[in-house]
PDB file of C-alpha atoms in Angstrom:
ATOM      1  CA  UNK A1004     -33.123  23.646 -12.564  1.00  0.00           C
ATOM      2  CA  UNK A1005     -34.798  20.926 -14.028  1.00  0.00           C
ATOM      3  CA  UNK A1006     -35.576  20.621 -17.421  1.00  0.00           C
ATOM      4  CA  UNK A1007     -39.321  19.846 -18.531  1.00  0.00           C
ATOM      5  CA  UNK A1008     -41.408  18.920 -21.582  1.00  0.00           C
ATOM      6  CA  UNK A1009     -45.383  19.315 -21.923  1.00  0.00           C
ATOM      7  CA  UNK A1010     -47.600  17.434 -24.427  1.00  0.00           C
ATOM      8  CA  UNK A1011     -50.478  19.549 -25.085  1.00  0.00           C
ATOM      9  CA  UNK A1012     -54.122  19.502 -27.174  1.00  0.00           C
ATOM     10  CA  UNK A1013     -55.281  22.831 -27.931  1.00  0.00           C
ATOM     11  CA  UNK A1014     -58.201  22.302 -30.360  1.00  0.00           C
ATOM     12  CA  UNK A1015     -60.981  25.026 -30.483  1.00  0.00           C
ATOM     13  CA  UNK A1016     -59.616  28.604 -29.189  1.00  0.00           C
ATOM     14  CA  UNK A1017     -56.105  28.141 -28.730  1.00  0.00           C
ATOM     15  CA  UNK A1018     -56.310  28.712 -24.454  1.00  0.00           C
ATOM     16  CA  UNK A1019     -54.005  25.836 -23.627  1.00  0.00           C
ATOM     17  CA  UNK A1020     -51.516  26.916 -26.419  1.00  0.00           C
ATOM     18  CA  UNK A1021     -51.670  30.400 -24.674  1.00  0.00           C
ATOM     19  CA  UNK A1022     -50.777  28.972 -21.102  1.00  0.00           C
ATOM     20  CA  UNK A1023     -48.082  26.667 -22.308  1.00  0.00           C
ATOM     21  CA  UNK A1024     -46.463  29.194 -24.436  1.00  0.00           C
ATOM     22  CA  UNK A1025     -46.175  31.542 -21.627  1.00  0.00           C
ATOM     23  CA  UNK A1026     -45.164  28.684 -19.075  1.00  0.00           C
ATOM     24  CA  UNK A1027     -42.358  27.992 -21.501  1.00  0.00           C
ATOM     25  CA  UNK A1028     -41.121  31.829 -22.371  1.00  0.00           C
ATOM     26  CA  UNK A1029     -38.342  32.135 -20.308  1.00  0.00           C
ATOM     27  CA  UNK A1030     -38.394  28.377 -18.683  1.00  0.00           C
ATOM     28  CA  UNK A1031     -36.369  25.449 -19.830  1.00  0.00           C
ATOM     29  CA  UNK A1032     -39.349  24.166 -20.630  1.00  0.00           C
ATOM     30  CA  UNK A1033     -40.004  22.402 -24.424  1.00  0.00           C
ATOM     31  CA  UNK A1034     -43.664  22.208 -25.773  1.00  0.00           C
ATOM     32  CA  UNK A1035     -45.162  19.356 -27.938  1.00  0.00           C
ATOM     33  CA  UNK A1036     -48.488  18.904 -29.658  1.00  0.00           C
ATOM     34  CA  UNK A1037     -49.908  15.578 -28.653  1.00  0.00           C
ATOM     35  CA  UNK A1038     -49.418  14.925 -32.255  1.00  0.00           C
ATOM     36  CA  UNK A1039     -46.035  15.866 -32.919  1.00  0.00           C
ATOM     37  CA  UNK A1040     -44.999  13.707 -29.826  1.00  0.00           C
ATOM     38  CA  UNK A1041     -45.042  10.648 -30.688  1.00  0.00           C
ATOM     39  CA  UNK A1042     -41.842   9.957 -31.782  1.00  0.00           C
ATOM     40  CA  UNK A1043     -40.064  11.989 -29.670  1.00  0.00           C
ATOM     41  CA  UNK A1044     -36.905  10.376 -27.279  1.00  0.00           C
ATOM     42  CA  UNK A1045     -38.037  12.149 -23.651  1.00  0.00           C
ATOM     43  CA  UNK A1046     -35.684  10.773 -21.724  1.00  0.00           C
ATOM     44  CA  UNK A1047     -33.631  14.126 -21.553  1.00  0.00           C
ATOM     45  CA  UNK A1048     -36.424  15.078 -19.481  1.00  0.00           C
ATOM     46  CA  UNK A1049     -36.987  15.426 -15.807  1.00  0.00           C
ATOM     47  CA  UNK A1050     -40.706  15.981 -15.469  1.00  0.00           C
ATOM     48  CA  UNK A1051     -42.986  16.089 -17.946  1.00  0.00           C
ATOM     49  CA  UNK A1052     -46.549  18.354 -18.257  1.00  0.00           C
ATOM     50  CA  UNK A1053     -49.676  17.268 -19.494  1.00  0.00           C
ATOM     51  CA  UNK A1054     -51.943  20.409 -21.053  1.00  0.00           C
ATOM     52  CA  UNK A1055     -55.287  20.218 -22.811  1.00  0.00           C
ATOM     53  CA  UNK A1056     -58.659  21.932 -22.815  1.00  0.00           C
ATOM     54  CA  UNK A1057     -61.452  20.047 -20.942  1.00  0.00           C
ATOM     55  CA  UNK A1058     -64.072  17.686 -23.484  1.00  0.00           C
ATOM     56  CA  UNK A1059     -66.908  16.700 -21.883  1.00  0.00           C
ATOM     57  CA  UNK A1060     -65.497  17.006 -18.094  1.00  0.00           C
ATOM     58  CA  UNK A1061     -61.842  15.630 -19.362  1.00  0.00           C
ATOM     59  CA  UNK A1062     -58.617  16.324 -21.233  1.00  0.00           C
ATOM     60  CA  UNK A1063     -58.555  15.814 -25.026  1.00  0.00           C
ATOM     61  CA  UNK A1064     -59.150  12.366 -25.811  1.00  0.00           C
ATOM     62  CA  UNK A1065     -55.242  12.118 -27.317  1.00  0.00           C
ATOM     63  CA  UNK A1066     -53.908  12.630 -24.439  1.00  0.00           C
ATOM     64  CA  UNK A1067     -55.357   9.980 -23.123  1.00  0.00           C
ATOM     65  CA  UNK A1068     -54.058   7.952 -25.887  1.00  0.00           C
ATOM     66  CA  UNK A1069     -50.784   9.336 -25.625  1.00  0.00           C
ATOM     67  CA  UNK A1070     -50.226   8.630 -22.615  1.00  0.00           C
ATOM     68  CA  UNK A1071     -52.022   4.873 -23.046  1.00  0.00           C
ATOM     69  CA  UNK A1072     -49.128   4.295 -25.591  1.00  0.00           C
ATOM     70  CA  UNK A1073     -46.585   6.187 -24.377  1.00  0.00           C
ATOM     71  CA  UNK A1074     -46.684   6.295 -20.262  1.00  0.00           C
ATOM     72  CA  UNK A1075     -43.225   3.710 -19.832  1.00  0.00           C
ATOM     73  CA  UNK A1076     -40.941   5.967 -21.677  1.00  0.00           C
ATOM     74  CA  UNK A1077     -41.816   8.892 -19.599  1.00  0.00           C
ATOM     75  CA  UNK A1078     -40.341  10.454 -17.552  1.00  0.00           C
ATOM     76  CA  UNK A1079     -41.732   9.231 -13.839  1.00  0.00           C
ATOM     77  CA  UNK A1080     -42.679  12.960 -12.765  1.00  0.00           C
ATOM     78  CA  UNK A1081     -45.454  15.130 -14.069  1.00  0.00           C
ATOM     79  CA  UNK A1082     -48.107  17.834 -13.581  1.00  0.00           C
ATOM     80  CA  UNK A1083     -51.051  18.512 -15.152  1.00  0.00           C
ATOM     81  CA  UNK A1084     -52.621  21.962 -16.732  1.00  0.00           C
ATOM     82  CA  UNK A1085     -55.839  22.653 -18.276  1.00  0.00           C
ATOM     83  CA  UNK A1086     -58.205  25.747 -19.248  1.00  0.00           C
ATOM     84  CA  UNK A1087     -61.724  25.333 -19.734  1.00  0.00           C
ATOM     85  CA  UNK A1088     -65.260  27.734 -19.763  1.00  0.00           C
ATOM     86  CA  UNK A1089     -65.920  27.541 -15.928  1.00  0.00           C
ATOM     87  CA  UNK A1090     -62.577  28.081 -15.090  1.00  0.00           C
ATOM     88  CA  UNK A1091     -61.953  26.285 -11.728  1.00  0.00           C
ATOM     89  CA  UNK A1092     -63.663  23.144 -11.879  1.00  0.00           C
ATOM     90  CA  UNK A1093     -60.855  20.455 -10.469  1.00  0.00           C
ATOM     91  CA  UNK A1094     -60.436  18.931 -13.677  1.00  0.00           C
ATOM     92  CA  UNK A1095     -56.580  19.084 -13.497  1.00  0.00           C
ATOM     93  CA  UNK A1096     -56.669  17.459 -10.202  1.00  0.00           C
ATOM     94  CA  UNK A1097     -59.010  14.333 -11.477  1.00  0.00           C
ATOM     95  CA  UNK A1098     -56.504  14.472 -14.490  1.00  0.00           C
ATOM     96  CA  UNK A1099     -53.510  14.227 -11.546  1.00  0.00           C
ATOM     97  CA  UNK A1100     -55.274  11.174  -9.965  1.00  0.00           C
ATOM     98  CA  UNK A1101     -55.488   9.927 -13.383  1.00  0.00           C
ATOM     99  CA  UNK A1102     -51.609  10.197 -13.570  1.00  0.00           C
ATOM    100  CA  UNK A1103     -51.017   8.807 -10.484  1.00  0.00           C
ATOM    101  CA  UNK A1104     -52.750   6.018 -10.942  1.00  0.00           C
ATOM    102  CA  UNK A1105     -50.705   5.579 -13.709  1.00  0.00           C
ATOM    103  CA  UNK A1106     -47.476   5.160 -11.854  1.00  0.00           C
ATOM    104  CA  UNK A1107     -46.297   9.445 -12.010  1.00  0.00           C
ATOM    105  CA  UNK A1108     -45.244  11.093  -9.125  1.00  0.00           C
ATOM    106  CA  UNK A1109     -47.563  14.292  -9.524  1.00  0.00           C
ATOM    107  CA  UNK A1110     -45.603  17.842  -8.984  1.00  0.00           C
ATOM    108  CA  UNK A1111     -48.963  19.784  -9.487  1.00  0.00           C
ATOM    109  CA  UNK A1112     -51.706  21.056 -11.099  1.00  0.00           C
ATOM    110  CA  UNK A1113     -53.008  24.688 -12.702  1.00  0.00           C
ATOM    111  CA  UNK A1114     -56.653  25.146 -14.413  1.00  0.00           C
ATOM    112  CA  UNK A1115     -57.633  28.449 -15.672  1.00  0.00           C
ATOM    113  CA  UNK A1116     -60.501  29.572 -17.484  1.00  0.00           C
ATOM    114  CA  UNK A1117     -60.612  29.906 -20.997  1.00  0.00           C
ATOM    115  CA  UNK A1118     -62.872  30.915 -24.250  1.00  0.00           C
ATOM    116  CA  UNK A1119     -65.398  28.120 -24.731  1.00  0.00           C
ATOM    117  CA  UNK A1120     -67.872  27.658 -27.239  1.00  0.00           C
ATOM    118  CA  UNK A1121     -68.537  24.093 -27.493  1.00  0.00           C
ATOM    119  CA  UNK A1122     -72.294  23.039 -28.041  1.00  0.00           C
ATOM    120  CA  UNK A1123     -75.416  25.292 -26.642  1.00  0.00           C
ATOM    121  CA  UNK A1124     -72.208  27.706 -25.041  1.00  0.00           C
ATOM    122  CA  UNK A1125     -72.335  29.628 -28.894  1.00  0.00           C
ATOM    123  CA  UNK A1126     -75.536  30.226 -28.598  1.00  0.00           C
ATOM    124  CA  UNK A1127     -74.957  32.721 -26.171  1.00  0.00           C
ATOM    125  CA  UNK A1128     -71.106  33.882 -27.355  1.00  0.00           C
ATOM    126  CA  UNK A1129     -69.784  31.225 -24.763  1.00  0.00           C
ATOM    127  CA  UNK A1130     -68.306  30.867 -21.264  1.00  0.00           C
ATOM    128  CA  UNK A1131     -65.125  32.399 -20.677  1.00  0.00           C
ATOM    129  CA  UNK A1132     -64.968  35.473 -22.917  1.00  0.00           C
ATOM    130  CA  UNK A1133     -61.708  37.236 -22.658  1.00  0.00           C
ATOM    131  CA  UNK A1134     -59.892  34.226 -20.980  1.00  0.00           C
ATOM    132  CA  UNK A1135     -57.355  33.564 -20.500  1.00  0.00           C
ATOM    133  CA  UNK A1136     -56.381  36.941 -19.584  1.00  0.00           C
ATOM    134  CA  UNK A1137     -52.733  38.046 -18.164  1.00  0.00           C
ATOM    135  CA  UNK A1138     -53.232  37.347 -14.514  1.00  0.00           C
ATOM    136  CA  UNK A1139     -54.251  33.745 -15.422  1.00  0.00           C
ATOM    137  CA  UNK A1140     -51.009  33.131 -17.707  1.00  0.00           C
ATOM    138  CA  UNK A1141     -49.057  35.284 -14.761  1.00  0.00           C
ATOM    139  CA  UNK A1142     -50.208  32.524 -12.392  1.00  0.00           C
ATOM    140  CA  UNK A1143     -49.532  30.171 -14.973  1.00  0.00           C
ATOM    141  CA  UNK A1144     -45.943  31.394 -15.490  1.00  0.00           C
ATOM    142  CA  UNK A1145     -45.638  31.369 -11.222  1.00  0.00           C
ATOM    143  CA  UNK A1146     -46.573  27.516 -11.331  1.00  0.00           C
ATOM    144  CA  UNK A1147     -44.284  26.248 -13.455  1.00  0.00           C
ATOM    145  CA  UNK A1148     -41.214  28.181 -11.562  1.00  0.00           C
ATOM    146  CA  UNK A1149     -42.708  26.692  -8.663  1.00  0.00           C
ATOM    147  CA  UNK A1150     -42.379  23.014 -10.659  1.00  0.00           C
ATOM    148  CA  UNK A1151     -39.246  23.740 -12.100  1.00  0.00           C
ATOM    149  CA  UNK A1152     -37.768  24.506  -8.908  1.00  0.00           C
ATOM    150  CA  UNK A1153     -39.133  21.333  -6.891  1.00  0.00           C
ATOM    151  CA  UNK A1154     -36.373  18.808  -5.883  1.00  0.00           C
ATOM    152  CA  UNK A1155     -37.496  15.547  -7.265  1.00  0.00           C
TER     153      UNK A1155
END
């Protein structure tokens, strides 16, 4: 089994933090803030996971500049793994083009929903109440077995 990092932003409500923490229960699997990361040696890594709430239709902005800093001392394969108020809105798989054209071989991607109340969303108690709930970080725990057990 491989073993994996993920870098992840979880700013307002905590829903990324959620996934990754139950992606990385029982997984060989070892989490990062995006902030925390920078300094970190990841070539003891086979893949590596990108994981951030969506901003404006994308991933936190520091991942972006993570990554712009960062993406030659990573490790080559990755997959990508956002939450976000509509739920299924393909933002992990723009974020995996994004990767790719970066030079990563892309394993995957999950979305989910999650709790949002960014901007005008408050003003009626948000998008994504409840979310995301235990099916979501049950499918989130069956992707990254799925990842983990990919031959690269």
């Amino acid at each position: 089994m491989k073993k994996a990092a993920i870098i992840y932003a979880s700013v307002h409500h905590g829903n990324t933090k959620k996934v990754v923490t139950a992606m990385a229960q029982d997984m060989p699997v070892t989490l990062f803030k995006v902030e925390q990361a920078q300094n970190i040696d990841f070539s003891e890594y086979d893949c590596i996971g990108f994981a951030s709430g969506i901003y404006a239709g994308r991933f936190h902005k520091s991942i972006y500049a993570f990554l712009k800093q960062h993406r030659t001392e990573l490790p080559k394969y990755a997959f990508a793994v956002c939450t976000s108020g509509v739920g299924k809105g393909r933002y992990a798989k723009k974020f995996a083009g994004y990767l790719q054209a970066n030079g990563f071989t892309v394993l995957g991607e999950f979305e989910c929903k999650g709790f949002d109340t960014f901007g005008p969303f408050k003003l009626f108690g948000g998008l994504g109440k409840g979310h995301p709930d235990d099916k979501e970080l049950a499918d989130g725990v069956a992707f990254i077995q799925k990842i983990m057990l990919t031959s690269i």
